[in-house]
Coordinates of C-alpha atoms in Angstrom, one line a residue:
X1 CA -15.3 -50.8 21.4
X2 CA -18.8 -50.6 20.0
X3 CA -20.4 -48.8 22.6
X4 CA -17.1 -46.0 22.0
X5 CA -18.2 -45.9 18.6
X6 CA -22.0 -45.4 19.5
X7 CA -20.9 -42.7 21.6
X8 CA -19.1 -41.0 19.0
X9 CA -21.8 -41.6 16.7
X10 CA -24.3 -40.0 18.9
X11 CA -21.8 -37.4 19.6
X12 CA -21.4 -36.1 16.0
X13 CA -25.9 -36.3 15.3
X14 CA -26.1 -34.0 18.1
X15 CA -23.5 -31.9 16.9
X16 CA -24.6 -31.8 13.5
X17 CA -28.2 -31.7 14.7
X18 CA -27.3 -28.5 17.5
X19 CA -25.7 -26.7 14.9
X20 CA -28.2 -27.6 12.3
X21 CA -30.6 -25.4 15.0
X22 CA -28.3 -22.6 15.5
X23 CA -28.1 -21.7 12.0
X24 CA -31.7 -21.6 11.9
X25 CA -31.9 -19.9 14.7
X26 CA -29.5 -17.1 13.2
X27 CA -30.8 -17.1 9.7
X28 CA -32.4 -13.0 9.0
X29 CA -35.9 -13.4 7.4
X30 CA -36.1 -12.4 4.0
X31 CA -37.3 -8.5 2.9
X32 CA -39.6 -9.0 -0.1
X33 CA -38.8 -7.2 -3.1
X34 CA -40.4 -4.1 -4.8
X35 CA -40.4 -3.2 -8.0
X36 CA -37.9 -1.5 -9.8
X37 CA -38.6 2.4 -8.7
X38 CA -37.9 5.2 -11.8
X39 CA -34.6 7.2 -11.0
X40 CA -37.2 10.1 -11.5
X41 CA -38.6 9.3 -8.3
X42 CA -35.7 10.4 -6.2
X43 CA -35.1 13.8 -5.4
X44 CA -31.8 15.2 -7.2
X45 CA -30.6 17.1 -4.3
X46 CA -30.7 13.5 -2.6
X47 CA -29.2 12.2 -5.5
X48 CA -26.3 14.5 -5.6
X49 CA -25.8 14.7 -1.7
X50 CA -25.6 10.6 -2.4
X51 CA -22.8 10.9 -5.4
X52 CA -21.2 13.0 -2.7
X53 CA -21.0 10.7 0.1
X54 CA -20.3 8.4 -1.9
X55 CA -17.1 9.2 -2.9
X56 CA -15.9 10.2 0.3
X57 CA -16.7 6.4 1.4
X58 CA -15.3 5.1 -2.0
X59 CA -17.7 3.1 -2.9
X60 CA -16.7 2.7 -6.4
X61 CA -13.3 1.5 -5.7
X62 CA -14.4 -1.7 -4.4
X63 CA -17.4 -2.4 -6.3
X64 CA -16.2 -1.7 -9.6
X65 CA -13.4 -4.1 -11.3
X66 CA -10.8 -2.1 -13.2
X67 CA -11.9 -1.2 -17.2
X68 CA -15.7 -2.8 -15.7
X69 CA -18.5 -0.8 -15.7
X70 CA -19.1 1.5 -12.3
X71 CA -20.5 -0.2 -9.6
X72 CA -21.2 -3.6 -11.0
X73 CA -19.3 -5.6 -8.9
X74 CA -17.0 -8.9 -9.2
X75 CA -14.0 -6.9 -7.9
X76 CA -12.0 -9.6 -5.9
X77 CA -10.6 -9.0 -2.4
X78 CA -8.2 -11.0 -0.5
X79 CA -9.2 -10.9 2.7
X80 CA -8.5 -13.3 6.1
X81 CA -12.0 -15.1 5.3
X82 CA -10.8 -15.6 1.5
X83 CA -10.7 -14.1 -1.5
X84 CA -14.5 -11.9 -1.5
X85 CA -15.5 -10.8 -4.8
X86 CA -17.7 -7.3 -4.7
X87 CA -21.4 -7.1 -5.4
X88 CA -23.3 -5.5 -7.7
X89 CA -24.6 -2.3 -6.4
X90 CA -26.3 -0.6 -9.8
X91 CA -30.1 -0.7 -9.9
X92 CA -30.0 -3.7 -11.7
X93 CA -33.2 -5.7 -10.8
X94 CA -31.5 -8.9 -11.2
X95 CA -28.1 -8.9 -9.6
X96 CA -27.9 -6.2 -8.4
X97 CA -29.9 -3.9 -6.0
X98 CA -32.8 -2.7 -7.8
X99 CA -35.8 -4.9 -6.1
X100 CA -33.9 -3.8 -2.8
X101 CA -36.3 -1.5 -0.6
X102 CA -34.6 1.0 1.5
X103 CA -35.3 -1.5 4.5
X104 CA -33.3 -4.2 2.9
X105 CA -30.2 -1.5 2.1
X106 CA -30.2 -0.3 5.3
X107 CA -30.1 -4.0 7.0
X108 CA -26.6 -4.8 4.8
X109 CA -25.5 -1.4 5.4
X110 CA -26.1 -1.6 9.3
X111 CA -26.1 -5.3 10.3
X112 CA -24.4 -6.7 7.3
X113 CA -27.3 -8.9 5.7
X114 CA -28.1 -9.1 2.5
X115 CA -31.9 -8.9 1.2
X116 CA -32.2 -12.2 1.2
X117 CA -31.0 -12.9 4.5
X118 CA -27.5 -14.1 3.3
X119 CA -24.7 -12.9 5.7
X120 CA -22.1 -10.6 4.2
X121 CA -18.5 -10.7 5.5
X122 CA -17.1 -8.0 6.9
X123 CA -14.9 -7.1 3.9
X124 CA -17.9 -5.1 3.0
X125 CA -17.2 -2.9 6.5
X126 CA -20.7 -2.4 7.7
X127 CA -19.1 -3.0 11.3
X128 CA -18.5 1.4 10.0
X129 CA -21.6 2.2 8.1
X130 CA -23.4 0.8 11.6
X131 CA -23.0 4.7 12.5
X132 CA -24.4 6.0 10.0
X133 CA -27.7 7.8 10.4
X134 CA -31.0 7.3 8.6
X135 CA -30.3 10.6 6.1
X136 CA -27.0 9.6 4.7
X137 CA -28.3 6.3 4.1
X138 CA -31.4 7.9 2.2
X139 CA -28.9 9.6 0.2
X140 CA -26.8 6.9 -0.6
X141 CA -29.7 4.6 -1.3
X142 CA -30.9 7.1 -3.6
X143 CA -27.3 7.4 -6.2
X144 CA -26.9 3.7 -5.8
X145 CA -31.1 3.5 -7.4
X146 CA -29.9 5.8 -10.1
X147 CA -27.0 4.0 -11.1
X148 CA -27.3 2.6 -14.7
X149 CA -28.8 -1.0 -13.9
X150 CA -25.5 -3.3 -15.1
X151 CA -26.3 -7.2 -14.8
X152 CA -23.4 -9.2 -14.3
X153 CA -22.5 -13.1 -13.7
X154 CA -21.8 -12.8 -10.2
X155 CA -18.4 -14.7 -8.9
X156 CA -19.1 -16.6 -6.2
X157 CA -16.4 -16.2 -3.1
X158 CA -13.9 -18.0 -2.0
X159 CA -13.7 -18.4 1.4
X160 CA -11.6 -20.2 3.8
X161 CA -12.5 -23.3 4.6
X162 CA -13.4 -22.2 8.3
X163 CA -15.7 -19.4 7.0
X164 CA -17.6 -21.4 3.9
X165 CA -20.6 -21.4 6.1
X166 CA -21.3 -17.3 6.4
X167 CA -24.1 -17.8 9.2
X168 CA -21.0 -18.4 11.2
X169 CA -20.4 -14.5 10.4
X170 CA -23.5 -14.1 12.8
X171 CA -20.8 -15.4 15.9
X172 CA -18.0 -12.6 14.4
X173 CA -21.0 -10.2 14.5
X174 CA -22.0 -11.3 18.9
X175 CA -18.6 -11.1 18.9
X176 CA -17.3 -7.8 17.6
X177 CA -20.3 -5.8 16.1
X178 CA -20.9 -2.6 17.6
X179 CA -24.2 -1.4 16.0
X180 CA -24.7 2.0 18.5
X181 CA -25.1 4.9 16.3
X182 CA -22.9 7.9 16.5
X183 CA -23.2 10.2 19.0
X184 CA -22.0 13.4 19.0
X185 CA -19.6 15.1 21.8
X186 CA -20.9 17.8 23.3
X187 CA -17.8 19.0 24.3
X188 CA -16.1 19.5 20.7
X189 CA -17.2 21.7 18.0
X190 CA -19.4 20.8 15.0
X191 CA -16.3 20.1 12.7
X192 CA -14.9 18.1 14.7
X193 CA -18.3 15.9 15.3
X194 CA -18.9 15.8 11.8
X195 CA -15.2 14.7 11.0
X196 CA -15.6 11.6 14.2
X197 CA -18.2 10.7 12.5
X198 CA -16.7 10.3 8.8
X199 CA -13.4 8.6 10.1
X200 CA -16.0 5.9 12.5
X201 CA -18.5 5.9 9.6
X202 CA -18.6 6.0 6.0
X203 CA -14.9 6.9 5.9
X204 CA -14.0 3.9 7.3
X205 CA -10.6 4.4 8.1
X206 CA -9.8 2.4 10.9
X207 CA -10.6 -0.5 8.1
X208 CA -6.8 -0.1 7.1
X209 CA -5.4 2.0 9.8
X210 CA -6.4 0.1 13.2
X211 CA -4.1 -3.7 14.0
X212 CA -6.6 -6.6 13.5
X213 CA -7.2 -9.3 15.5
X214 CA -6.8 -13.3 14.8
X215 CA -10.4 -13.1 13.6
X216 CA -10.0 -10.2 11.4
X217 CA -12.3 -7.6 13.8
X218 CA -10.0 -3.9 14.5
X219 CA -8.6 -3.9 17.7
X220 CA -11.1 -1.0 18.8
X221 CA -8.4 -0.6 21.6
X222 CA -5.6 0.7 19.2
X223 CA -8.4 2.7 17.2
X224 CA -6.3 4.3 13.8
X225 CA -2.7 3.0 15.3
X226 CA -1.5 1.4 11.7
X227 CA -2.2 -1.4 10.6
X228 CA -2.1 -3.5 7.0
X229 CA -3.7 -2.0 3.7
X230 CA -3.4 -4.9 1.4
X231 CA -1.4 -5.6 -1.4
X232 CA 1.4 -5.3 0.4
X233 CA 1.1 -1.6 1.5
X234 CA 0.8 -0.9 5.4
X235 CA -1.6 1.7 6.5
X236 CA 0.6 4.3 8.9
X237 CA -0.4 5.2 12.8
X238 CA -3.4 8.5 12.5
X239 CA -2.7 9.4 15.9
X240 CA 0.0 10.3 17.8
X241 CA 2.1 7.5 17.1
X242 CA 2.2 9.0 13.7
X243 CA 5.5 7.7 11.9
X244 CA 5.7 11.4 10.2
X245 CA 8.7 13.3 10.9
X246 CA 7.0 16.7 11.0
X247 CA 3.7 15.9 13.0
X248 CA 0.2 16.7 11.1
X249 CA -1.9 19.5 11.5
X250 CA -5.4 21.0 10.4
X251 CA -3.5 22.4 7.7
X252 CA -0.9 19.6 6.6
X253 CA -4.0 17.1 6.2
X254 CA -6.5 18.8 4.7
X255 CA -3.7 19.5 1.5
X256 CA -2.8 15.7 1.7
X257 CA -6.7 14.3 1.8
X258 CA -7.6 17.1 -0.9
X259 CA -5.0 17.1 -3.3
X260 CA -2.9 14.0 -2.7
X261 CA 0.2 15.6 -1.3
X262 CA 1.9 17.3 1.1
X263 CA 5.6 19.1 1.1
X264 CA 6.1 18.1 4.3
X265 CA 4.9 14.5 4.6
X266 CA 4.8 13.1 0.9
X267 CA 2.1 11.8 -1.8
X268 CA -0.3 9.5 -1.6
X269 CA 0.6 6.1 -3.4
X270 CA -0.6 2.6 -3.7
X271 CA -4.1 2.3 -1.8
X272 CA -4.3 5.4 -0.8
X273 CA -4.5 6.7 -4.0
X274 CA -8.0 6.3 -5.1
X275 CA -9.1 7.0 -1.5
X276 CA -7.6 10.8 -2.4
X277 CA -9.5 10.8 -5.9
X278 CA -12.8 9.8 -3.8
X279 CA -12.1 12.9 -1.3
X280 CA -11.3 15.1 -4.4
X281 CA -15.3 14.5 -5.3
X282 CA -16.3 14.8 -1.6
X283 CA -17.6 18.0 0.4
X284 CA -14.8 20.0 0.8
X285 CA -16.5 20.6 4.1
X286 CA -16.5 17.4 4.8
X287 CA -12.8 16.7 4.0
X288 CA -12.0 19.8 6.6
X289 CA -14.1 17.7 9.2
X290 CA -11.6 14.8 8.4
X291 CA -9.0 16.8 8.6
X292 CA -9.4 18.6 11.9
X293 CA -10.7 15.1 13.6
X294 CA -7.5 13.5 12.6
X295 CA -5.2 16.2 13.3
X296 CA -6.6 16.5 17.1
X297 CA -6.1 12.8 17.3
X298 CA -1.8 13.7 17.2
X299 CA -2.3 15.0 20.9
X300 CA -0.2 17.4 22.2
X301 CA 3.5 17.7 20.6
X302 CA 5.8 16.7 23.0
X303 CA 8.8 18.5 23.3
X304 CA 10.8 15.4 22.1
X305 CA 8.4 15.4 18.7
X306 CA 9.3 18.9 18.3
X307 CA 13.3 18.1 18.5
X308 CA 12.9 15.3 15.6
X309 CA 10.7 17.6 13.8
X310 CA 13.3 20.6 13.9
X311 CA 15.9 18.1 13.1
X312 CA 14.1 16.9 9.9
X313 CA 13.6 20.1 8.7
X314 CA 17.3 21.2 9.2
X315 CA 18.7 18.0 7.4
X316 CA 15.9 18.7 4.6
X317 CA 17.9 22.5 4.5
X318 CA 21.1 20.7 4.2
X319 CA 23.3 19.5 1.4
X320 CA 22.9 16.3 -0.1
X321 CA 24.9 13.4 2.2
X322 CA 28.1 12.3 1.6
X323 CA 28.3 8.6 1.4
X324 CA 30.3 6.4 4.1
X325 CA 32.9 3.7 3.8
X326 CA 30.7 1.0 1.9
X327 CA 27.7 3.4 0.4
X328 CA 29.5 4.4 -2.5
X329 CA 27.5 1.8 -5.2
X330 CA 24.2 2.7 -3.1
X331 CA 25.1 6.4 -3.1
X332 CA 25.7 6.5 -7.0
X333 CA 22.5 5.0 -7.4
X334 CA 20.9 7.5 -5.5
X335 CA 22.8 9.9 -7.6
X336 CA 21.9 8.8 -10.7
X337 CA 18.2 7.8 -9.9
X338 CA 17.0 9.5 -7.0
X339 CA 18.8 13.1 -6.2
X340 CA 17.9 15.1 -9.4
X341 CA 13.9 15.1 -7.5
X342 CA 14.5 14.6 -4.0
X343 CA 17.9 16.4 -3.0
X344 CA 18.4 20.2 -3.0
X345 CA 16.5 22.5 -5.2
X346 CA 13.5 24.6 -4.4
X347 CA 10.8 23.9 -2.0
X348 CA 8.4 20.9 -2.8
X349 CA 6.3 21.0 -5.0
X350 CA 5.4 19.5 -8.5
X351 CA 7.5 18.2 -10.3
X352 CA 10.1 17.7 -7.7
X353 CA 9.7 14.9 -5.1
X354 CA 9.6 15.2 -1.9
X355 CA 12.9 15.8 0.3
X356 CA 13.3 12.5 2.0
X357 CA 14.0 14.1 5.3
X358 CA 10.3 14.9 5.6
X359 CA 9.0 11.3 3.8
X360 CA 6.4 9.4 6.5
X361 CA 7.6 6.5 4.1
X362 CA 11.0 6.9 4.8
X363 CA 11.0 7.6 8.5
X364 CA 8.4 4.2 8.9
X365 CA 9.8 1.8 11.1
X366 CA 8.2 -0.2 8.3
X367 CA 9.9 -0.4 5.2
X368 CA 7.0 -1.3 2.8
X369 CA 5.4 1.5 1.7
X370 CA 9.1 2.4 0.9
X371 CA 10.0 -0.1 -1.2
X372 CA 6.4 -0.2 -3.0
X373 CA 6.6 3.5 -3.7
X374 CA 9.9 2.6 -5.0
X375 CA 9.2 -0.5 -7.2
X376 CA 5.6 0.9 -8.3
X377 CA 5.9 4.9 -8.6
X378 CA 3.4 7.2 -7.8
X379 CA 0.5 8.7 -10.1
X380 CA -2.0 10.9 -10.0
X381 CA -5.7 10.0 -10.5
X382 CA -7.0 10.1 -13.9
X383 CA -7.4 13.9 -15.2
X384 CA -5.5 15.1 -12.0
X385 CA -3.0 16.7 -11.5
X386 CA -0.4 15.9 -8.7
X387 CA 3.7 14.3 -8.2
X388 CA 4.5 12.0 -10.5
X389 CA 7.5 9.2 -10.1
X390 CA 8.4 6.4 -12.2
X391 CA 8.5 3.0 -10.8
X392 CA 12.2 1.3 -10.7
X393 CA 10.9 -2.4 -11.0
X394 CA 12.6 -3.0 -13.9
X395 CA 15.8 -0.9 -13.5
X396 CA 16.7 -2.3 -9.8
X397 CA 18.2 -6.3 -8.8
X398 CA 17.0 -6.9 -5.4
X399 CA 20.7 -6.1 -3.9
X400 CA 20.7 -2.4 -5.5
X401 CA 16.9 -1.6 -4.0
X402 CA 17.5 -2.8 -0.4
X403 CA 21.2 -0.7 -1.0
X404 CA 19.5 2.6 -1.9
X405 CA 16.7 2.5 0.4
X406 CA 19.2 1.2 3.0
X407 CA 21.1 4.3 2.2
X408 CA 18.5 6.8 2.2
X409 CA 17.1 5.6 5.4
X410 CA 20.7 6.2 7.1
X411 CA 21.0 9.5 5.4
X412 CA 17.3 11.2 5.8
X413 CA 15.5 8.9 8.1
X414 CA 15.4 9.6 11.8
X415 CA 15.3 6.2 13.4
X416 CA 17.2 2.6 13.3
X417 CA 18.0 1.2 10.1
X418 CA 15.0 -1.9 8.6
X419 CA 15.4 -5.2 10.1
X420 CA 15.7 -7.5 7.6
X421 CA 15.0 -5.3 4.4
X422 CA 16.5 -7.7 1.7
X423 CA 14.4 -10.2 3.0
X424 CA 11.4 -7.3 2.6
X425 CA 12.3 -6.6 -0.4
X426 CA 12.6 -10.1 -2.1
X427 CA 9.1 -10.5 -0.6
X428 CA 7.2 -7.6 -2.1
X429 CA 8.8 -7.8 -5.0
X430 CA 7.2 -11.4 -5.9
X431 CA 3.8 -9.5 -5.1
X432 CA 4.6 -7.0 -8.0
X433 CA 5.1 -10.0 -10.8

């Protein structure tokens, strides 16, 4: 019995001991710290080309905490690791970036360490800006230098209890880092490089729109094929497993990413919202990149896409449905709270909604975005214009939401009715309390 416990005793020094080692092993060294330098020592045009980029990567979104001041951190996310709360990214010199040389920022932005040599999680999605080359950087580096310096008490995270140690983020990293730059196909035009390169990069879309793994890290192998936004929100397929009823083109996304909208696909709600207001401040250039990379990602219509897409279109032409044995309470709620925007009338555009016959939302084999869009309403960015819908929280029991969406999605969608969408619905709703 004693010489069991001496082996277990031993056992657990040279584990403590061995991993003791490794964490040394896999600290980063620390980048000393400069002084503070004067926003008048960046170049403007660098400046401005940073605000720019910034923007289109949505910096602010994360790093800013709603009614805070821009950029100064504390925002929390809920993440797999825990609940991650946002640095401080003005030029503060204390906490935030401002003693960080352009070394140190482009470490955290590439390998995801901080200046310190403090291991970031990958909430912060450096495993993206690993692509990015050294002149966007320079630019960035630059706005982020000229930010107002905010100091803030910084939060401390919350991680799970398996990820409390973050030099254990330098296993995720061997794991499921990629840190090869971007290289452009020779094959594909200019556009089309530059948009690659904003989706992979500082756009970071595959962040919501590519299925993660058990450890958090995108399943590179189902790059942009949907996957969870948060919040309750799912983030739909970018490729050709798009769930739209009319398939995407050049044209179709570059309105949607732009302005926020699309006749023939819907508005942007939820999370996707302040991703549009970023692109609104973008390059338009650089939003027509995005657009034509994405839209070549559908692949070629099949002839069977085309059918479905033909068939939206005609029931969007038709009259309003007529309700079936057993719809008539869901179809008088659609009546009286839905039909006056999003049945009959003119073509789409504000302020009538969309015809559901053409809602991605809608024709989801996921009913979340659905019922969010429903419970929430959509809005425009501050000072923008764009559709408008109230949110039916409050005018809705659980029974009448999963009814009406149950209806709609008999009537105007073009696949199977939700699984389980009371269930769904109970569900998000507790999210929106």
């Amino acid at each position: 019995m004693r010489r069991a416990l001496r082996i277990v005793v031993v056992a657990v020094i040279l584990l403590v001991v061995v991993a003791g080692g490794l964490a040394v092993w896999l600290q980063h060294p620390l980048i000393a710290a400069i002084e503070p330098p004067a926003a008048s020592a960046f170049d403007p045009a660098d400046v401005e080309r940073g605000a720019r980029l910034a923007a289109l990567g949505n910096c602010d979104v994360c790093h800013t905490v709603p009614g805070g001041a821009d950029y100064a951190g504390n925002r929390p996310i809920p993440t797999p690791f825990g609940t991650i709360y946002s640095t401080n990214i003005t030029a503060a010199p204390g906490t935030g970036i401002g003693r960080w040389s352009e070394e140190a920022f482009r470490r955290a932005m590439r390998e995801g360490v901080s200046r310190r040599g403090r291991h970031l999680y990958p909430a912060f999605p450096y495993d993206h800006y690993t692509r990015l080359g050294d002149d966007d950087l320079h630019a960035l580096y630059a706005f982020l230098m000229t930010r107002p310096p905010v100091e803030t008490f910084q939060r401390p995270n919350e991680p799970q209890l398996l990820f409390a140690q973050t030099w254990l983020m330098t296993l995720w990293n061997l794991l499921f880092l990629d840190e090869s730059r971007f290289r452009a196909d020779p094959q594909r035009s200019a556009e089309w490089n530059r948009g690659a390169y904003l989706v992979a990069g500082l756009g970071h879309c595959g962040a919501c729109h590519t299925p993660r793994n058990l450890l958090a890290a995108e399943k590179t192998s189902q790059a942009l094929s949907g996957g969870d936004a948060g919040e309750g929100w799912r983030a739909p397929a970018l490729n050709a497993s798009s769930p739209a009823p009319v398939p995407w083109d050049e044209a179709h996304l570059f309105a949607y990413l732009r302005h926020g909208w699309d006749p023939e696909h819907g508005a942007a709600a939820g999370p996707m919202q302040p991703v549009i207001d970023g692109l609104a401040r973008a390059d338009e250039s650089d939003v027509r990149a995005i657009a034509a990379y994405l839209a070549a990602q559908q692949g070629e219509i099949s002839p069977e896409r085309r059918r479905l897409a033909a068939a939206a279109r005609e029931r969007a032409a038709g009259p309003p449905p007529r309700p079936m044995p057993g719809e008539e309470q869901a179809a008088a709620i659609f009546d009286g709270a839905c039909a006056a925007c999003h049945a009959g009338g003119p073509p789409t555009a504000p302020p009538r909604g969309i015809n559901l016959a053409l809602s991605t939302a809608i024709s989801d084999p996921d009913p979340r975005n659905a019922i969010r869009i429903v419970l929430d309403g959509i809005r425009p960015g501050e000072g923008r214009a764009g559709p408008w819908m109230p949110g039916f929280a409050g005018a809705f029991t659980d029974t009448q939401l999963a009814a009406v969406l149950a209806y709609i999605r008999a009537h105007y969608g073009n696949g199977r009715p939700w699984a389980d969408l009371a269930a769904e619905v109970r569900n998000l709703r507790g999210r929106t309390r």
